[in-house]
Amino acid sequence: MHVTGISYTAVLVAAVASFIFGGIWYGIFARQRMSAANGVERGPRAGGLTPMQFVITFIAQLVMAWMLAGILLHVTRGGIPLTMRNALISAILIWVGFVMTSLAASNALQGTRFSVTLIDGGHWLGVLLIQSAVLVAMAT
């Protein structure tokens, strides 16, 4: 598939989809994450998340989707066709090479349990896979 530029509509949809995924993910894993974080509950149940934190999180998802779209565009201009398979492989490579390495190092230095890294890492893998799928599905 030949892509001529970044679809900002696709970027917005990818950000919204991954933001919703995050709500579902942490809704499912809230107890496990709290237990792994030494019983310190953060988030909506503890009254810990403010509207500004949701805004910042959404903006971060929006920037991530925009950068991912740029990376996928850059890859296609290098001669690799934009397919769902190639986009998902790119998402996995970004996750392994940048997201998980940063998350693991940061959490290790903070003394965070590895299970928190796995829960959060799973979330970010899902985010990148969803965003890649949306961006390819909406590519022109």
PDB file of N, CA and C in Angstrom, residues 13-101:
ATOM      1  N   VAL A  13      -8.135   8.640  15.938  1.00  0.00           N
ATOM      2  CA  VAL A  13      -8.864   7.393  16.208  1.00  0.00           C
ATOM      3  C   VAL A  13      -7.954   6.394  16.929  1.00  0.00           C
ATOM      4  N   ALA A  14      -6.695   6.308  16.505  1.00  0.00           N
ATOM      5  CA  ALA A  14      -5.743   5.399  17.157  1.00  0.00           C
ATOM      6  C   ALA A  14      -5.535   5.789  18.617  1.00  0.00           C
ATOM      7  N   ALA A  15      -5.436   7.090  18.874  1.00  0.00           N
ATOM      8  CA  ALA A  15      -5.251   7.560  20.255  1.00  0.00           C
ATOM      9  C   ALA A  15      -6.474   7.248  21.108  1.00  0.00           C
ATOM     10  N   VAL A  16      -7.653   7.493  20.572  1.00  0.00           N
ATOM     11  CA  VAL A  16      -8.886   7.215  21.322  1.00  0.00           C
ATOM     12  C   VAL A  16      -9.009   5.716  21.601  1.00  0.00           C
ATOM     13  N   ALA A  17      -8.761   4.893  20.576  1.00  0.00           N
ATOM     14  CA  ALA A  17      -8.875   3.440  20.747  1.00  0.00           C
ATOM     15  C   ALA A  17      -7.895   2.930  21.800  1.00  0.00           C
ATOM     16  N   SER A  18      -6.667   3.429  21.766  1.00  0.00           N
ATOM     17  CA  SER A  18      -5.681   2.953  22.736  1.00  0.00           C
ATOM     18  C   SER A  18      -5.954   3.496  24.137  1.00  0.00           C
ATOM     19  N   PHE A  19      -6.538   4.679  24.232  1.00  0.00           N
ATOM     20  CA  PHE A  19      -6.922   5.239  25.533  1.00  0.00           C
ATOM     21  C   PHE A  19      -8.029   4.390  26.163  1.00  0.00           C
ATOM     22  N   ILE A  20      -9.000   4.004  25.357  1.00  0.00           N
ATOM     23  CA  ILE A  20     -10.083   3.132  25.833  1.00  0.00           C
ATOM     24  C   ILE A  20      -9.513   1.776  26.261  1.00  0.00           C
ATOM     25  N   PHE A  21      -8.600   1.244  25.457  1.00  0.00           N
ATOM     26  CA  PHE A  21      -7.942  -0.012  25.807  1.00  0.00           C
ATOM     27  C   PHE A  21      -7.270   0.087  27.176  1.00  0.00           C
ATOM     28  N   GLY A  22      -6.603   1.204  27.440  1.00  0.00           N
ATOM     29  CA  GLY A  22      -5.938   1.400  28.729  1.00  0.00           C
ATOM     30  C   GLY A  22      -6.910   1.334  29.889  1.00  0.00           C
ATOM     31  N   GLY A  23      -8.084   1.932  29.702  1.00  0.00           N
ATOM     32  CA  GLY A  23      -9.104   1.869  30.747  1.00  0.00           C
ATOM     33  C   GLY A  23      -9.557   0.446  31.012  1.00  0.00           C
ATOM     34  N   ILE A  24      -9.724  -0.308  29.940  1.00  0.00           N
ATOM     35  CA  ILE A  24     -10.134  -1.711  30.073  1.00  0.00           C
ATOM     36  C   ILE A  24      -9.010  -2.530  30.719  1.00  0.00           C
ATOM     37  N   TRP A  25      -7.788  -2.342  30.224  1.00  0.00           N
ATOM     38  CA  TRP A  25      -6.624  -3.092  30.728  1.00  0.00           C
ATOM     39  C   TRP A  25      -6.448  -2.903  32.230  1.00  0.00           C
ATOM     40  N   TYR A  26      -6.415  -1.650  32.646  1.00  0.00           N
ATOM     41  CA  TYR A  26      -6.184  -1.393  34.067  1.00  0.00           C
ATOM     42  C   TYR A  26      -7.429  -1.679  34.902  1.00  0.00           C
ATOM     43  N   GLY A  27      -8.598  -1.704  34.270  1.00  0.00           N
ATOM     44  CA  GLY A  27      -9.788  -2.165  34.974  1.00  0.00           C
ATOM     45  C   GLY A  27      -9.673  -3.642  35.316  1.00  0.00           C
ATOM     46  N   ILE A  28      -9.099  -4.403  34.398  1.00  0.00           N
ATOM     47  CA  ILE A  28      -8.920  -5.841  34.605  1.00  0.00           C
ATOM     48  C   ILE A  28      -7.788  -6.125  35.595  1.00  0.00           C
ATOM     49  N   PHE A  29      -6.682  -5.393  35.466  1.00  0.00           N
ATOM     50  CA  PHE A  29      -5.483  -5.697  36.249  1.00  0.00           C
ATOM     51  C   PHE A  29      -5.264  -4.772  37.443  1.00  0.00           C
ATOM     52  N   ALA A  30      -6.264  -4.019  37.846  1.00  0.00           N
ATOM     53  CA  ALA A  30      -6.091  -3.051  38.942  1.00  0.00           C
ATOM     54  C   ALA A  30      -5.664  -3.731  40.245  1.00  0.00           C
ATOM     55  N   ARG A  31      -6.323  -4.817  40.606  1.00  0.00           N
ATOM     56  CA  ARG A  31      -5.993  -5.484  41.875  1.00  0.00           C
ATOM     57  C   ARG A  31      -4.605  -6.104  41.852  1.00  0.00           C
ATOM     58  N   GLN A  32      -4.277  -6.761  40.731  1.00  0.00           N
ATOM     59  CA  GLN A  32      -2.956  -7.371  40.631  1.00  0.00           C
ATOM     60  C   GLN A  32      -1.864  -6.303  40.673  1.00  0.00           C
ATOM     61  N   ARG A  33      -2.103  -5.193  39.994  1.00  0.00           N
ATOM     62  CA  ARG A  33      -1.105  -4.130  39.978  1.00  0.00           C
ATOM     63  C   ARG A  33      -0.962  -3.516  41.369  1.00  0.00           C
ATOM     64  N   MET A  34      -2.085  -3.319  42.051  1.00  0.00           N
ATOM     65  CA  MET A  34      -2.031  -2.748  43.391  1.00  0.00           C
ATOM     66  C   MET A  34      -1.257  -3.678  44.328  1.00  0.00           C
ATOM     67  N   SER A  35      -1.534  -4.954  44.234  1.00  0.00           N
ATOM     68  CA  SER A  35      -0.837  -5.923  45.071  1.00  0.00           C
ATOM     69  C   SER A  35       0.661  -5.915  44.768  1.00  0.00           C
ATOM     70  N   ALA A  36       1.001  -5.859  43.495  1.00  0.00           N
ATOM     71  CA  ALA A  36       2.411  -5.844  43.095  1.00  0.00           C
ATOM     72  C   ALA A  36       3.103  -4.547  43.490  1.00  0.00           C
ATOM     73  N   ALA A  37       2.336  -3.481  43.605  1.00  0.00           N
ATOM     74  CA  ALA A  37       2.899  -2.177  43.984  1.00  0.00           C
ATOM     75  C   ALA A  37       2.881  -2.003  45.500  1.00  0.00           C
ATOM     76  N   ASN A  38       2.995  -3.107  46.218  1.00  0.00           N
ATOM     77  CA  ASN A  38       3.054  -3.098  47.687  1.00  0.00           C
ATOM     78  C   ASN A  38       1.789  -2.558  48.333  1.00  0.00           C
ATOM     79  N   GLY A  39       0.652  -2.808  47.705  1.00  0.00           N
ATOM     80  CA  GLY A  39      -0.616  -2.419  48.307  1.00  0.00           C
ATOM     81  C   GLY A  39      -0.938  -0.946  48.239  1.00  0.00           C
ATOM     82  N   VAL A  40      -0.135  -0.179  47.550  1.00  0.00           N
ATOM     83  CA  VAL A  40      -0.418   1.249  47.420  1.00  0.00           C
ATOM     84  C   VAL A  40      -1.371   1.425  46.252  1.00  0.00           C
ATOM     85  N   GLU A  41      -2.615   1.710  46.578  1.00  0.00           N
ATOM     86  CA  GLU A  41      -3.611   1.847  45.522  1.00  0.00           C
ATOM     87  C   GLU A  41      -3.583   3.259  44.969  1.00  0.00           C
ATOM     88  N   ARG A  42      -3.472   3.302  43.660  1.00  0.00           N
ATOM     89  CA  ARG A  42      -3.551   4.569  42.951  1.00  0.00           C
ATOM     90  C   ARG A  42      -4.603   4.389  41.881  1.00  0.00           C
ATOM     91  N   GLY A  43      -5.198   5.452  41.483  1.00  0.00           N
ATOM     92  CA  GLY A  43      -6.184   5.351  40.431  1.00  0.00           C
ATOM     93  C   GLY A  43      -7.553   5.739  40.915  1.00  0.00           C
ATOM     94  N   PRO A  44      -8.549   5.495  40.064  1.00  0.00           N
ATOM     95  CA  PRO A  44      -9.896   5.963  40.350  1.00  0.00           C
ATOM     96  C   PRO A  44     -10.478   5.426  41.648  1.00  0.00           C
ATOM     97  N   ARG A  45     -10.198   4.162  41.985  1.00  0.00           N
ATOM     98  CA  ARG A  45     -10.786   3.581  43.195  1.00  0.00           C
ATOM     99  C   ARG A  45     -10.240   4.237  44.455  1.00  0.00           C
ATOM    100  N   ALA A  46      -9.013   4.720  44.390  1.00  0.00           N
ATOM    101  CA  ALA A  46      -8.413   5.378  45.549  1.00  0.00           C
ATOM    102  C   ALA A  46      -8.654   6.879  45.495  1.00  0.00           C
ATOM    103  N   GLY A  47      -9.344   7.321  44.469  1.00  0.00           N
ATOM    104  CA  GLY A  47      -9.549   8.753  44.289  1.00  0.00           C
ATOM    105  C   GLY A  47      -8.266   9.451  43.882  1.00  0.00           C
ATOM    106  N   GLY A  48      -7.312   8.669  43.334  1.00  0.00           N
ATOM    107  CA  GLY A  48      -5.996   9.207  43.042  1.00  0.00           C
ATOM    108  C   GLY A  48      -5.820   9.843  41.684  1.00  0.00           C
ATOM    109  N   LEU A  49      -6.688   9.563  40.735  1.00  0.00           N
ATOM    110  CA  LEU A  49      -6.520  10.138  39.406  1.00  0.00           C
ATOM    111  C   LEU A  49      -7.384  11.377  39.265  1.00  0.00           C
ATOM    112  N   THR A  50      -6.750  12.419  38.799  1.00  0.00           N
ATOM    113  CA  THR A  50      -7.457  13.676  38.581  1.00  0.00           C
ATOM    114  C   THR A  50      -7.800  13.802  37.101  1.00  0.00           C
ATOM    115  N   PRO A  51      -8.724  14.681  36.757  1.00  0.00           N
ATOM    116  CA  PRO A  51      -9.012  14.907  35.336  1.00  0.00           C
ATOM    117  C   PRO A  51      -7.754  15.286  34.546  1.00  0.00           C
ATOM    118  N   MET A  52      -6.855  16.047  35.155  1.00  0.00           N
ATOM    119  CA  MET A  52      -5.632  16.446  34.458  1.00  0.00           C
ATOM    120  C   MET A  52      -4.766  15.244  34.111  1.00  0.00           C
ATOM    121  N   GLN A  53      -4.759  14.237  34.965  1.00  0.00           N
ATOM    122  CA  GLN A  53      -3.985  13.033  34.666  1.00  0.00           C
ATOM    123  C   GLN A  53      -4.558  12.301  33.454  1.00  0.00           C
ATOM    124  N   PHE A  54      -5.872  12.299  33.328  1.00  0.00           N
ATOM    125  CA  PHE A  54      -6.486  11.701  32.143  1.00  0.00           C
ATOM    126  C   PHE A  54      -6.142  12.504  30.897  1.00  0.00           C
ATOM    127  N   VAL A  55      -6.149  13.823  31.009  1.00  0.00           N
ATOM    128  CA  VAL A  55      -5.804  14.690  29.874  1.00  0.00           C
ATOM    129  C   VAL A  55      -4.361  14.439  29.447  1.00  0.00           C
ATOM    130  N   ILE A  56      -3.460  14.401  30.407  1.00  0.00           N
ATOM    131  CA  ILE A  56      -2.049  14.158  30.094  1.00  0.00           C
ATOM    132  C   ILE A  56      -1.872  12.788  29.452  1.00  0.00           C
ATOM    133  N   THR A  57      -2.557  11.792  29.986  1.00  0.00           N
ATOM    134  CA  THR A  57      -2.473  10.444  29.425  1.00  0.00           C
ATOM    135  C   THR A  57      -2.985  10.417  27.993  1.00  0.00           C
ATOM    136  N   PHE A  58      -4.101  11.090  27.729  1.00  0.00           N
ATOM    137  CA  PHE A  58      -4.624  11.107  26.363  1.00  0.00           C
ATOM    138  C   PHE A  58      -3.670  11.836  25.422  1.00  0.00           C
ATOM    139  N   ILE A  59      -3.117  12.956  25.864  1.00  0.00           N
ATOM    140  CA  ILE A  59      -2.166  13.691  25.021  1.00  0.00           C
ATOM    141  C   ILE A  59      -0.949  12.813  24.718  1.00  0.00           C
ATOM    142  N   ALA A  60      -0.481  12.077  25.713  1.00  0.00           N
ATOM    143  CA  ALA A  60       0.644  11.163  25.493  1.00  0.00           C
ATOM    144  C   ALA A  60       0.285  10.100  24.457  1.00  0.00           C
ATOM    145  N   GLN A  61      -0.936   9.573  24.526  1.00  0.00           N
ATOM    146  CA  GLN A  61      -1.387   8.575  23.547  1.00  0.00           C
ATOM    147  C   GLN A  61      -1.477   9.197  22.152  1.00  0.00           C
ATOM    148  N   LEU A  62      -1.918  10.443  22.093  1.00  0.00           N
ATOM    149  CA  LEU A  62      -2.027  11.158  20.822  1.00  0.00           C
ATOM    150  C   LEU A  62      -0.643  11.365  20.205  1.00  0.00           C
ATOM    151  N   VAL A  63       0.307  11.797  21.010  1.00  0.00           N
ATOM    152  CA  VAL A  63       1.677  11.985  20.518  1.00  0.00           C
ATOM    153  C   VAL A  63       2.265  10.649  20.073  1.00  0.00           C
ATOM    154  N   MET A  64       2.019   9.592  20.854  1.00  0.00           N
ATOM    155  CA  MET A  64       2.529   8.276  20.486  1.00  0.00           C
ATOM    156  C   MET A  64       1.959   7.826  19.143  1.00  0.00           C
ATOM    157  N   ALA A  65       0.664   8.006  18.941  1.00  0.00           N
ATOM    158  CA  ALA A  65       0.039   7.619  17.672  1.00  0.00           C
ATOM    159  C   ALA A  65       0.608   8.432  16.513  1.00  0.00           C
ATOM    160  N   TRP A  66       0.830   9.709  16.737  1.00  0.00           N
ATOM    161  CA  TRP A  66       1.388  10.577  15.699  1.00  0.00           C
ATOM    162  C   TRP A  66       2.813  10.140  15.342  1.00  0.00           C
ATOM    163  N   MET A  67       3.634   9.862  16.345  1.00  0.00           N
ATOM    164  CA  MET A  67       5.005   9.420  16.094  1.00  0.00           C
ATOM    165  C   MET A  67       5.025   8.050  15.424  1.00  0.00           C
ATOM    166  N   LEU A  68       4.136   7.165  15.843  1.00  0.00           N
ATOM    167  CA  LEU A  68       4.047   5.847  15.218  1.00  0.00           C
ATOM    168  C   LEU A  68       3.649   5.986  13.755  1.00  0.00           C
ATOM    169  N   ALA A  69       2.707   6.866  13.469  1.00  0.00           N
ATOM    170  CA  ALA A  69       2.319   7.115  12.074  1.00  0.00           C
ATOM    171  C   ALA A  69       3.515   7.624  11.275  1.00  0.00           C
ATOM    172  N   GLY A  70       4.298   8.504  11.879  1.00  0.00           N
ATOM    173  CA  GLY A  70       5.491   9.012  11.209  1.00  0.00           C
ATOM    174  C   GLY A  70       6.520   7.924  10.957  1.00  0.00           C
ATOM    175  N   ILE A  71       6.709   7.041  11.921  1.00  0.00           N
ATOM    176  CA  ILE A  71       7.647   5.930  11.748  1.00  0.00           C
ATOM    177  C   ILE A  71       7.170   5.013  10.630  1.00  0.00           C
ATOM    178  N   LEU A  72       5.882   4.679  10.638  1.00  0.00           N
ATOM    179  CA  LEU A  72       5.345   3.806   9.589  1.00  0.00           C
ATOM    180  C   LEU A  72       5.468   4.463   8.217  1.00  0.00           C
ATOM    181  N   LEU A  73       5.232   5.758   8.139  1.00  0.00           N
ATOM    182  CA  LEU A  73       5.385   6.486   6.877  1.00  0.00           C
ATOM    183  C   LEU A  73       6.846   6.449   6.432  1.00  0.00           C
ATOM    184  N   HIS A  74       7.748   6.664   7.360  1.00  0.00           N
ATOM    185  CA  HIS A  74       9.179   6.640   7.060  1.00  0.00           C
ATOM    186  C   HIS A  74       9.592   5.262   6.537  1.00  0.00           C
ATOM    187  N   VAL A  75       9.100   4.219   7.158  1.00  0.00           N
ATOM    188  CA  VAL A  75       9.415   2.854   6.738  1.00  0.00           C
ATOM    189  C   VAL A  75       8.892   2.594   5.328  1.00  0.00           C
ATOM    190  N   THR A  76       7.673   3.045   5.038  1.00  0.00           N
ATOM    191  CA  THR A  76       7.115   2.807   3.701  1.00  0.00           C
ATOM    192  C   THR A  76       7.883   3.582   2.639  1.00  0.00           C
ATOM    193  N   ARG A  77       8.346   4.750   2.993  1.00  0.00           N
ATOM    194  CA  ARG A  77       9.139   5.523   2.024  1.00  0.00           C
ATOM    195  C   ARG A  77      10.501   4.887   1.794  1.00  0.00           C
ATOM    196  N   GLY A  78      10.894   4.007   2.677  1.00  0.00           N
ATOM    197  CA  GLY A  78      12.135   3.255   2.504  1.00  0.00           C
ATOM    198  C   GLY A  78      11.945   2.024   1.633  1.00  0.00           C
ATOM    199  N   GLY A  79      10.732   1.801   1.165  1.00  0.00           N
ATOM    200  CA  GLY A  79      10.471   0.705   0.245  1.00  0.00           C
ATOM    201  C   GLY A  79       9.757  -0.490   0.847  1.00  0.00           C
ATOM    202  N   ILE A  80       9.486  -0.460   2.129  1.00  0.00           N
ATOM    203  CA  ILE A  80       8.765  -1.569   2.754  1.00  0.00           C
ATOM    204  C   ILE A  80       7.272  -1.270   2.663  1.00  0.00           C
ATOM    205  N   PRO A  81       6.494  -2.177   2.080  1.00  0.00           N
ATOM    206  CA  PRO A  81       5.059  -1.894   1.928  1.00  0.00           C
ATOM    207  C   PRO A  81       4.343  -1.817   3.280  1.00  0.00           C
ATOM    208  N   LEU A  82       3.350  -0.950   3.343  1.00  0.00           N
ATOM    209  CA  LEU A  82       2.552  -0.817   4.563  1.00  0.00           C
ATOM    210  C   LEU A  82       1.471  -1.887   4.556  1.00  0.00           C
ATOM    211  N   THR A  83       1.718  -2.928   5.319  1.00  0.00           N
ATOM    212  CA  THR A  83       0.741  -3.995   5.491  1.00  0.00           C
ATOM    213  C   THR A  83       0.462  -4.111   6.984  1.00  0.00           C
ATOM    214  N   MET A  84      -0.601  -4.782   7.309  1.00  0.00           N
ATOM    215  CA  MET A  84      -0.917  -4.991   8.719  1.00  0.00           C
ATOM    216  C   MET A  84       0.228  -5.741   9.399  1.00  0.00           C
ATOM    217  N   ARG A  85       0.738  -6.748   8.735  1.00  0.00           N
ATOM    218  CA  ARG A  85       1.837  -7.544   9.298  1.00  0.00           C
ATOM    219  C   ARG A  85       3.056  -6.670   9.578  1.00  0.00           C
ATOM    220  N   ASN A  86       3.465  -5.873   8.601  1.00  0.00           N
ATOM    221  CA  ASN A  86       4.644  -5.022   8.780  1.00  0.00           C
ATOM    222  C   ASN A  86       4.437  -3.979   9.874  1.00  0.00           C
ATOM    223  N   ALA A  87       3.240  -3.436   9.956  1.00  0.00           N
ATOM    224  CA  ALA A  87       2.949  -2.434  10.993  1.00  0.00           C
ATOM    225  C   ALA A  87       2.978  -3.065  12.382  1.00  0.00           C
ATOM    226  N   LEU A  88       2.422  -4.258  12.512  1.00  0.00           N
ATOM    227  CA  LEU A  88       2.421  -4.933  13.812  1.00  0.00           C
ATOM    228  C   LEU A  88       3.833  -5.355  14.220  1.00  0.00           C
ATOM    229  N   ILE A  89       4.633  -5.784  13.240  1.00  0.00           N
ATOM    230  CA  ILE A  89       6.033  -6.106  13.532  1.00  0.00           C
ATOM    231  C   ILE A  89       6.763  -4.848  13.996  1.00  0.00           C
ATOM    232  N   SER A  90       6.524  -3.729  13.327  1.00  0.00           N
ATOM    233  CA  SER A  90       7.140  -2.461  13.739  1.00  0.00           C
ATOM    234  C   SER A  90       6.740  -2.104  15.164  1.00  0.00           C
ATOM    235  N   ALA A  91       5.469  -2.302  15.498  1.00  0.00           N
ATOM    236  CA  ALA A  91       4.985  -2.003  16.851  1.00  0.00           C
ATOM    237  C   ALA A  91       5.702  -2.868  17.882  1.00  0.00           C
ATOM    238  N   ILE A  92       5.864  -4.136  17.576  1.00  0.00           N
ATOM    239  CA  ILE A  92       6.544  -5.044  18.504  1.00  0.00           C
ATOM    240  C   ILE A  92       8.008  -4.648  18.667  1.00  0.00           C
ATOM    241  N   LEU A  93       8.664  -4.292  17.570  1.00  0.00           N
ATOM    242  CA  LEU A  93      10.067  -3.879  17.649  1.00  0.00           C
ATOM    243  C   LEU A  93      10.226  -2.600  18.474  1.00  0.00           C
ATOM    244  N   ILE A  94       9.335  -1.654  18.280  1.00  0.00           N
ATOM    245  CA  ILE A  94       9.364  -0.415  19.071  1.00  0.00           C
ATOM    246  C   ILE A  94       9.144  -0.741  20.544  1.00  0.00           C
ATOM    247  N   TRP A  95       8.194  -1.630  20.809  1.00  0.00           N
ATOM    248  CA  TRP A  95       7.886  -2.009  22.192  1.00  0.00           C
ATOM    249  C   TRP A  95       9.092  -2.667  22.864  1.00  0.00           C
ATOM    250  N   VAL A  96       9.682  -3.667  22.187  1.00  0.00           N
ATOM    251  CA  VAL A  96      10.822  -4.380  22.773  1.00  0.00           C
ATOM    252  C   VAL A  96      12.028  -3.450  22.914  1.00  0.00           C
ATOM    253  N   GLY A  97      12.316  -2.689  21.865  1.00  0.00           N
ATOM    254  CA  GLY A  97      13.534  -1.899  21.831  1.00  0.00           C
ATOM    255  C   GLY A  97      13.515  -0.619  22.635  1.00  0.00           C
ATOM    256  N   PHE A  98      12.347  -0.025  22.792  1.00  0.00           N
ATOM    257  CA  PHE A  98      12.285   1.274  23.456  1.00  0.00           C
ATOM    258  C   PHE A  98      11.385   1.280  24.692  1.00  0.00           C
ATOM    259  N   VAL A  99      10.184   0.781  24.551  1.00  0.00           N
ATOM    260  CA  VAL A  99       9.219   0.869  25.652  1.00  0.00           C
ATOM    261  C   VAL A  99       9.611  -0.055  26.798  1.00  0.00           C
ATOM    262  N   MET A 100       9.777  -1.337  26.520  1.00  0.00           N
ATOM    263  CA  MET A 100      10.072  -2.280  27.605  1.00  0.00           C
ATOM    264  C   MET A 100      11.444  -2.042  28.221  1.00  0.00           C
ATOM    265  N   THR A 101      12.417  -1.677  27.404  1.00  0.00           N
ATOM    266  CA  THR A 101      13.738  -1.417  27.972  1.00  0.00           C
ATOM    267  C   THR A 101      13.695  -0.207  28.902  1.00  0.00           C
TER     268      THR A 101
END
